[in-house]
CSV table of C-alpha atoms in Angstrom, one decimal:
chain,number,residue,atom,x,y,z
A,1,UNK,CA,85.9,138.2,111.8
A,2,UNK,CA,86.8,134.9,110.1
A,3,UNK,CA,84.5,134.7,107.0
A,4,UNK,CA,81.8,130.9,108.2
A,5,UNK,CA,79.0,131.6,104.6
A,6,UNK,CA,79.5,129.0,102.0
A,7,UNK,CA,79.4,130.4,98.6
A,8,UNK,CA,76.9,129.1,95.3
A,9,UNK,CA,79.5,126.7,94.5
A,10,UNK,CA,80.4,125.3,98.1
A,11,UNK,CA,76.7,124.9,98.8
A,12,UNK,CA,76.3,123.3,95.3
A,13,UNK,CA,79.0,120.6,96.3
A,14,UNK,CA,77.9,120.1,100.2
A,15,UNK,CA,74.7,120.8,100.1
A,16,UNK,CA,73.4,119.6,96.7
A,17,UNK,CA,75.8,117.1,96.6
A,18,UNK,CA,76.6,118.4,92.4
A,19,UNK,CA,80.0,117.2,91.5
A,20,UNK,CA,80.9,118.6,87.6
A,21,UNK,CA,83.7,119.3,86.1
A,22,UNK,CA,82.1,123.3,86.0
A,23,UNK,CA,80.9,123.7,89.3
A,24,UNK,CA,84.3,122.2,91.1
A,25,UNK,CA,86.5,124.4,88.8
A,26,UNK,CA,84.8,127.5,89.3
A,27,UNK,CA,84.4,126.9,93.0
A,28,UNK,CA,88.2,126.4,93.3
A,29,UNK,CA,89.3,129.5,91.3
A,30,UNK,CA,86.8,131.3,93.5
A,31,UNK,CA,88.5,130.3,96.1
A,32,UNK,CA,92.3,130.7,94.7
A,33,UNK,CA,91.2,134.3,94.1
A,34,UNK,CA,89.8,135.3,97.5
A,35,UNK,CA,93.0,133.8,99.1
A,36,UNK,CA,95.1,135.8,96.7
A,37,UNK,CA,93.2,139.0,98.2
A,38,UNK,CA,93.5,138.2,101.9
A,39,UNK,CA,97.3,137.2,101.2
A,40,UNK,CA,99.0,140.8,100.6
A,41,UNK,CA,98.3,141.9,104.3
A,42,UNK,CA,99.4,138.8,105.9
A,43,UNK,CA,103.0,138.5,103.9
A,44,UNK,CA,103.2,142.5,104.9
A,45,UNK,CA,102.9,141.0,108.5
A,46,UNK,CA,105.5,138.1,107.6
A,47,UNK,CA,107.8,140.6,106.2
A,48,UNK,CA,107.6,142.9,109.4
A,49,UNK,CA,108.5,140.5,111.8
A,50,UNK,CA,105.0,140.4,113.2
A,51,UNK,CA,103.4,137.3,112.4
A,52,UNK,CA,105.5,134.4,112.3
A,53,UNK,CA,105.1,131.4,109.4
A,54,UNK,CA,103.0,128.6,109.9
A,55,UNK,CA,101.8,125.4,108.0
A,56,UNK,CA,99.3,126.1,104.9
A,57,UNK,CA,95.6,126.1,106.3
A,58,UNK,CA,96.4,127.5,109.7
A,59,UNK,CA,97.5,130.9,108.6
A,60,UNK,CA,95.5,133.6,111.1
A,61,UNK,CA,92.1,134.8,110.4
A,62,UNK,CA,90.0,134.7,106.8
A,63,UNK,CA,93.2,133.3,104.9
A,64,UNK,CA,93.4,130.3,107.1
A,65,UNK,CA,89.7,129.5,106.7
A,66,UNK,CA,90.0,129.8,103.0
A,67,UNK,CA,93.2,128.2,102.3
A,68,UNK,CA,92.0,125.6,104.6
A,69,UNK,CA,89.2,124.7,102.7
A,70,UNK,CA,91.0,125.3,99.2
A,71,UNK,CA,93.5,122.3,100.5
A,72,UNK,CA,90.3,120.2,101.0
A,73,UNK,CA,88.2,120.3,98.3
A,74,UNK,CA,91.7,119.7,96.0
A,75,UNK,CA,92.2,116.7,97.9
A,76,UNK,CA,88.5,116.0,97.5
A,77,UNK,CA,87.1,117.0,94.3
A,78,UNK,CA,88.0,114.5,91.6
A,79,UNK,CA,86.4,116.5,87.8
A,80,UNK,CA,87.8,120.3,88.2
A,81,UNK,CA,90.5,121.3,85.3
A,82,UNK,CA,93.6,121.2,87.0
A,83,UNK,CA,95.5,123.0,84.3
A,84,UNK,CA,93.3,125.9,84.3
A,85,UNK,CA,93.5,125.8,88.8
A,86,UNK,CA,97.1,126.0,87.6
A,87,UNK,CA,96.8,128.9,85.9
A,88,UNK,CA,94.6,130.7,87.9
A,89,UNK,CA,97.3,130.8,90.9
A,90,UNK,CA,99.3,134.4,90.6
A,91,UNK,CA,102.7,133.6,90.4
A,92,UNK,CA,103.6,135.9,93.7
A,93,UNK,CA,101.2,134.2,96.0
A,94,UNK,CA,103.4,131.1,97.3
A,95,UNK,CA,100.7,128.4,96.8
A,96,UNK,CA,103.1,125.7,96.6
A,97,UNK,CA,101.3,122.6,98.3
A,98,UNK,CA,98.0,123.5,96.1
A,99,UNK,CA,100.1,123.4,93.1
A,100,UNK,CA,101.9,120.3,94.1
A,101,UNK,CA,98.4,118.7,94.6
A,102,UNK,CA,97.1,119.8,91.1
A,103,UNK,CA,100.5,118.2,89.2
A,104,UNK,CA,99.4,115.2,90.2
A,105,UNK,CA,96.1,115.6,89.0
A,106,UNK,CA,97.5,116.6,85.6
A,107,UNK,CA,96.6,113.9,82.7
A,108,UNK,CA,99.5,112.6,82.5
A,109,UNK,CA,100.1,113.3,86.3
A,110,UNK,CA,103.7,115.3,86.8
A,111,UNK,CA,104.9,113.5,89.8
A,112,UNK,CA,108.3,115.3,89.2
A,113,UNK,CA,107.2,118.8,89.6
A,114,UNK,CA,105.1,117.4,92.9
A,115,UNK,CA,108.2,116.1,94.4
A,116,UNK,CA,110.5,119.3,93.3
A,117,UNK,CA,107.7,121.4,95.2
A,118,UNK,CA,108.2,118.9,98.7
A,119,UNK,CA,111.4,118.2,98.8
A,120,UNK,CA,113.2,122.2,97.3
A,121,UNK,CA,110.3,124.4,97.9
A,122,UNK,CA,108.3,123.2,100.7
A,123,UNK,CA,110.9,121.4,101.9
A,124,UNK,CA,108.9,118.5,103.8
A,125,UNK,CA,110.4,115.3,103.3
A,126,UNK,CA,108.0,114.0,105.1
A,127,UNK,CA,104.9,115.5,102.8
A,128,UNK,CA,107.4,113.9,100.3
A,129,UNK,CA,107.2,110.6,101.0
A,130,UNK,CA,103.9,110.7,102.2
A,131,UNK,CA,103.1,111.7,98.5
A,132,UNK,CA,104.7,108.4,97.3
A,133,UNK,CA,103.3,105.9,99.5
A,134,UNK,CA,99.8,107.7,98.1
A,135,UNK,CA,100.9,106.9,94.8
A,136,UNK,CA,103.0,104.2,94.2
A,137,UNK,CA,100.1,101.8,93.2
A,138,UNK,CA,100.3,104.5,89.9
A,139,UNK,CA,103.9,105.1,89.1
A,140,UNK,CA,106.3,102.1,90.9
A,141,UNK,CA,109.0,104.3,90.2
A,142,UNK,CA,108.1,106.9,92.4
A,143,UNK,CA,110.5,106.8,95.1
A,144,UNK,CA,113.6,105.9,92.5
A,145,UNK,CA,112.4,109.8,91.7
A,146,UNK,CA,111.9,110.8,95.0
A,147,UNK,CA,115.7,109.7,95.7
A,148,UNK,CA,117.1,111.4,92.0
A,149,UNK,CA,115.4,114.1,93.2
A,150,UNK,CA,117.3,115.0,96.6
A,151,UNK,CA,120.5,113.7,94.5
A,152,UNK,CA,120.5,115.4,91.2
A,153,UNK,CA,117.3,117.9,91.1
A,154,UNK,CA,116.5,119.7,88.0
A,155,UNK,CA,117.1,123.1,88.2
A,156,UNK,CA,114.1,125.7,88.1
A,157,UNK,CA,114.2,126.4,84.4
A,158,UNK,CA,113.3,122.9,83.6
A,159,UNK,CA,110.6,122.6,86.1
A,160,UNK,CA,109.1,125.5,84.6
A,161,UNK,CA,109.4,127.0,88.8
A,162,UNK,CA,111.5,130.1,87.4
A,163,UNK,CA,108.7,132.6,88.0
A,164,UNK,CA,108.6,131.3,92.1
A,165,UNK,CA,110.8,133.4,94.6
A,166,UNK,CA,112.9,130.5,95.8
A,167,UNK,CA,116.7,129.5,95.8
A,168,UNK,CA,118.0,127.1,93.2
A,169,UNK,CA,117.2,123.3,94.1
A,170,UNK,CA,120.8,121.9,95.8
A,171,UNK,CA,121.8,118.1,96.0
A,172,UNK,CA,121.0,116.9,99.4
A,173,UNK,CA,122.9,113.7,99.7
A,174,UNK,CA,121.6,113.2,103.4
A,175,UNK,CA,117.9,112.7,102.6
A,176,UNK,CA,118.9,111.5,99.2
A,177,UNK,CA,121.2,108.3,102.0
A,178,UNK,CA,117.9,108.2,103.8
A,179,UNK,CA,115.4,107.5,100.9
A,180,UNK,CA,118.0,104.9,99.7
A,181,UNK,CA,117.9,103.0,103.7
A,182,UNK,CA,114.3,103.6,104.4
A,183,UNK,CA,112.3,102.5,101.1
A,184,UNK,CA,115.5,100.5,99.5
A,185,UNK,CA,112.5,97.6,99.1
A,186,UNK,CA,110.2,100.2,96.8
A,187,UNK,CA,114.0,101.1,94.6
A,188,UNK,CA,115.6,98.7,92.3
A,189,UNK,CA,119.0,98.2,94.1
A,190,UNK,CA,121.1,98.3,91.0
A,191,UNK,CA,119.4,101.7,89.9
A,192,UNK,CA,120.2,103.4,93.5
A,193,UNK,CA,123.6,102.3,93.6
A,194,UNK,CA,124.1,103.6,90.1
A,195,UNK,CA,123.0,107.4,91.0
A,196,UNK,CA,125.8,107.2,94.0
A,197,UNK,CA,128.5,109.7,93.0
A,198,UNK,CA,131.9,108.4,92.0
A,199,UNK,CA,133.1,110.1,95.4
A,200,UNK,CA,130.9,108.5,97.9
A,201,UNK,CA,132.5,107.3,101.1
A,202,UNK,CA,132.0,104.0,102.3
A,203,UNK,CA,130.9,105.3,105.7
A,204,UNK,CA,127.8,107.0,103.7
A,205,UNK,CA,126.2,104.3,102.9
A,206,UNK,CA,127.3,101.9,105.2
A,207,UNK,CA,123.4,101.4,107.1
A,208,UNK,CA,122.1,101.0,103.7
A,209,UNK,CA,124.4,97.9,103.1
A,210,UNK,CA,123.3,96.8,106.2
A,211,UNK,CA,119.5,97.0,106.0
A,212,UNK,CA,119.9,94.9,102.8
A,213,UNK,CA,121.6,92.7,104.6
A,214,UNK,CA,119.5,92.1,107.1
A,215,UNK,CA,116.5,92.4,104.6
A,216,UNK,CA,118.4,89.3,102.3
A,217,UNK,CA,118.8,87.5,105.2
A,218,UNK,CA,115.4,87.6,106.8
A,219,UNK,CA,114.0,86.7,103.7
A,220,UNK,CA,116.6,83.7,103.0
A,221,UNK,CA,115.2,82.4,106.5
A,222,UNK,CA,111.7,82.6,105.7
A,223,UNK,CA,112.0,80.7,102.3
A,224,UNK,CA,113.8,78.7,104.0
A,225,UNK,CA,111.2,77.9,106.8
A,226,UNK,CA,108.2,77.6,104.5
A,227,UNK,CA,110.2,75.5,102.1
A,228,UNK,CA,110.2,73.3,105.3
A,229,UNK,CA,106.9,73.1,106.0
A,230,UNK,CA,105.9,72.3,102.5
A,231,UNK,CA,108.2,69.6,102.7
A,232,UNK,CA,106.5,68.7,106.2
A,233,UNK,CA,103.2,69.1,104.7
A,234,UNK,CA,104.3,66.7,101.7
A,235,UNK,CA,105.3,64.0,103.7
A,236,UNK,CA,102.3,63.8,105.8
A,237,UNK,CA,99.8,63.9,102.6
A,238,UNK,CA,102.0,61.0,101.5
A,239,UNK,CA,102.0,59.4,105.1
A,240,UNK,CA,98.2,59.1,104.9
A,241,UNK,CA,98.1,57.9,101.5
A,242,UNK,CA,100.4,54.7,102.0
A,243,UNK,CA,98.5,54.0,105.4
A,244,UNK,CA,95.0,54.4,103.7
A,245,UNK,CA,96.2,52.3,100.2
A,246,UNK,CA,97.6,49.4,102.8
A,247,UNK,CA,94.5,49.3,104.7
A,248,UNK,CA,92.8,46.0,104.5
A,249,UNK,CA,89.1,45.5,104.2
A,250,UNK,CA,87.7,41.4,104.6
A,251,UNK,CA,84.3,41.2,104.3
A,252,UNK,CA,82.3,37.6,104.8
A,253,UNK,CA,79.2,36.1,103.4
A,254,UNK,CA,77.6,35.8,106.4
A,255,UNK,CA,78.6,39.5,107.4
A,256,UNK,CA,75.1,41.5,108.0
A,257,UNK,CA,73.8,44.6,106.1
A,258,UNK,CA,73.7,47.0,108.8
A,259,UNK,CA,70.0,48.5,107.1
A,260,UNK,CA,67.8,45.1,106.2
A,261,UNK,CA,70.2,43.1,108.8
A,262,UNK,CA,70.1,40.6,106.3
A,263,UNK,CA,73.5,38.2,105.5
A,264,UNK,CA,75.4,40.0,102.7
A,265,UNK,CA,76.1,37.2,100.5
A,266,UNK,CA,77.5,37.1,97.4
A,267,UNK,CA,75.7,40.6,96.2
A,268,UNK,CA,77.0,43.8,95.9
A,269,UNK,CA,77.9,46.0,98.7
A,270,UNK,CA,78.7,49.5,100.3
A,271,UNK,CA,81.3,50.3,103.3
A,272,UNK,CA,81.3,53.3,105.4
A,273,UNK,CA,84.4,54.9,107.1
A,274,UNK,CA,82.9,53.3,109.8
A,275,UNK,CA,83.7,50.0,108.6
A,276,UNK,CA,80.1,49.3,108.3
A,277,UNK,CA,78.5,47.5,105.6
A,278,UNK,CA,75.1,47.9,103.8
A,279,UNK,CA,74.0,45.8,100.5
A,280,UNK,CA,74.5,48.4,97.4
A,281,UNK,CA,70.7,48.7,97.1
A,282,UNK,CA,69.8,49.4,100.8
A,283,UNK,CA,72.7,52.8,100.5
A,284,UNK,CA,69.7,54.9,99.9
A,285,UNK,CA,67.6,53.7,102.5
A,286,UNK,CA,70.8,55.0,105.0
A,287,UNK,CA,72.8,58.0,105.2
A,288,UNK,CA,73.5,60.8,102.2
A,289,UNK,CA,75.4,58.9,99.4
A,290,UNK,CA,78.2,61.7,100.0
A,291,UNK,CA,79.4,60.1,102.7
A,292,UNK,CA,79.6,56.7,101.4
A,293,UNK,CA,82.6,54.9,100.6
A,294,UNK,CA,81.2,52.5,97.6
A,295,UNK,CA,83.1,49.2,96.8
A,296,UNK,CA,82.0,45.7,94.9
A,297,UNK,CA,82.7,42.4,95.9
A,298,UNK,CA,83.0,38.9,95.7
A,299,UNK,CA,83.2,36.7,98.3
């Protein structure tokens, strides 16, 4: 039977809607430690051929549920002490995506050991780069580490990943070709060139010199097109200036104000766009004074 009660702390998050730095770490260890109990008879089954191994969350029965909803409330929960989550993992239960969840969450986050668990452990290079388009708004360099990563990964030691049960990162110069083509806008250019080994064949990287290409080129033409149309733009402005500065405007003594419909004479006056013309003192007595234009004259 797959285990459907909520525990103290996941009816204290749902229910009660508490969200403390207490209640969210001791709900996750809870959590970390009943998967760690379901997870010896399921790797027995992995190991004897019987059950065969699927994606984190959709493992069969109670495990699935659990690790389905550890997943969740990581992505979630925003106060619980990822260090001590960190800690609280046993070192033989493969939790991999949970603990390349929490290095981000480190203060300051560990976006290396997150990437080393994608791309060498997990191996998801989609995960991978799903991870730095999530957070490249807090580390622009993230996908110059996502490509070092495929091409020159650390080795376990220095991650600190010696105690997992999984081979030795290896350069992977395919995905690290396909980082460079793909997200070449989110890597400095001169920096991803750089990482190329001295023994790199032209043919390797060939689509990459052609995607900047294409990339330069596009964005020569659409400078290029709105420099054009600022200069269009320009010219009209000044168009309409010349042809409202030589306008000519003759007004007569014996002209009416369009209000009082009295001659004009020699006082002062108002004209509208409409080319009609008021004595100064009857503007107020006709339209909004906003959409006057105002001149004196003399006759």
């Amino acid at each position: 039977a797959v285990v459907s009660t909520q525990s103290t702390g996941e009816r204290l998050v749902e229910v009660f809607n508490v969200r403390n730095t207490e209640v969210e770490t001791d709900l996750l260890t809870t959590l970390i430690s009943k998967v760690a109990e379901e997870w010896p008879p399921y790797s027995g089954k992995l190991t004897a051929g019987v059950e065969l191994p699927c994606s984190p969350g959709n493992e069969p029965g109670n495990l699935g549920e659990l690790r389905n909803k550890l997943l969740h409330y990581l992505e979630v929960l925003l106060n619980y002490k990822s260090e001590q989550i960190l800690r609280s993992i046993p070192p033989e239960i493969p939790l991999y995506q949970e603990q390349a969840i929490l290095y981000c969450r480190l203060e300051p986050a560990d976006f290396e050991k997150s990437l080393a668990l994608y791309c060498h452990v997990i191996k998801d290079q989609e995960k991978a780069e799903e991870f730095c388009r999530k957070y490249y708004k807090k580390d622009d360099k993230i996908y110059y580490k996502l490509l070092k990563m495929y091409q020159s990964p650390p080795t376990l030691e220095l991650l600190g990943f010696d105690r997992f049960k999984v081979e030795e990162p290896r350069p992977d110069m395919n995905a690290a070709i396909e980082v460079r083509i793909k997200h070449f806008k989110m890597i400095d250019k001169q920096e991803a060139l750089a990482l190329l080994p001295p023994e790199t064949k032209l043919a390797d990287v060939n689509k990459l010199f052609c995607a900047i290409l294409r990339d330069t080129t596009r964005n020569k033409r659409k400078n290029q097109m709105l420099k054009s149309l600022h200069l269009f733009n320009n010219l009209q402005v000044k168009s309409q200036m010349m042809s409202l500065q030589n306008d000519k405007f003759i007004v007569y003594s014996h002209d009416s104000c369009s209000v009082c419909n009295k001659k004009v004479g020699e006082a002062a006056i108002a004209y509208y766009p409409d080319r009609r013309v008021v004595h100064y003192g009857c503007m107020t007595q006709d339209t909004p004074k906003s959409e006057k234009h105002v001149q004196n004259t003399d006759k």
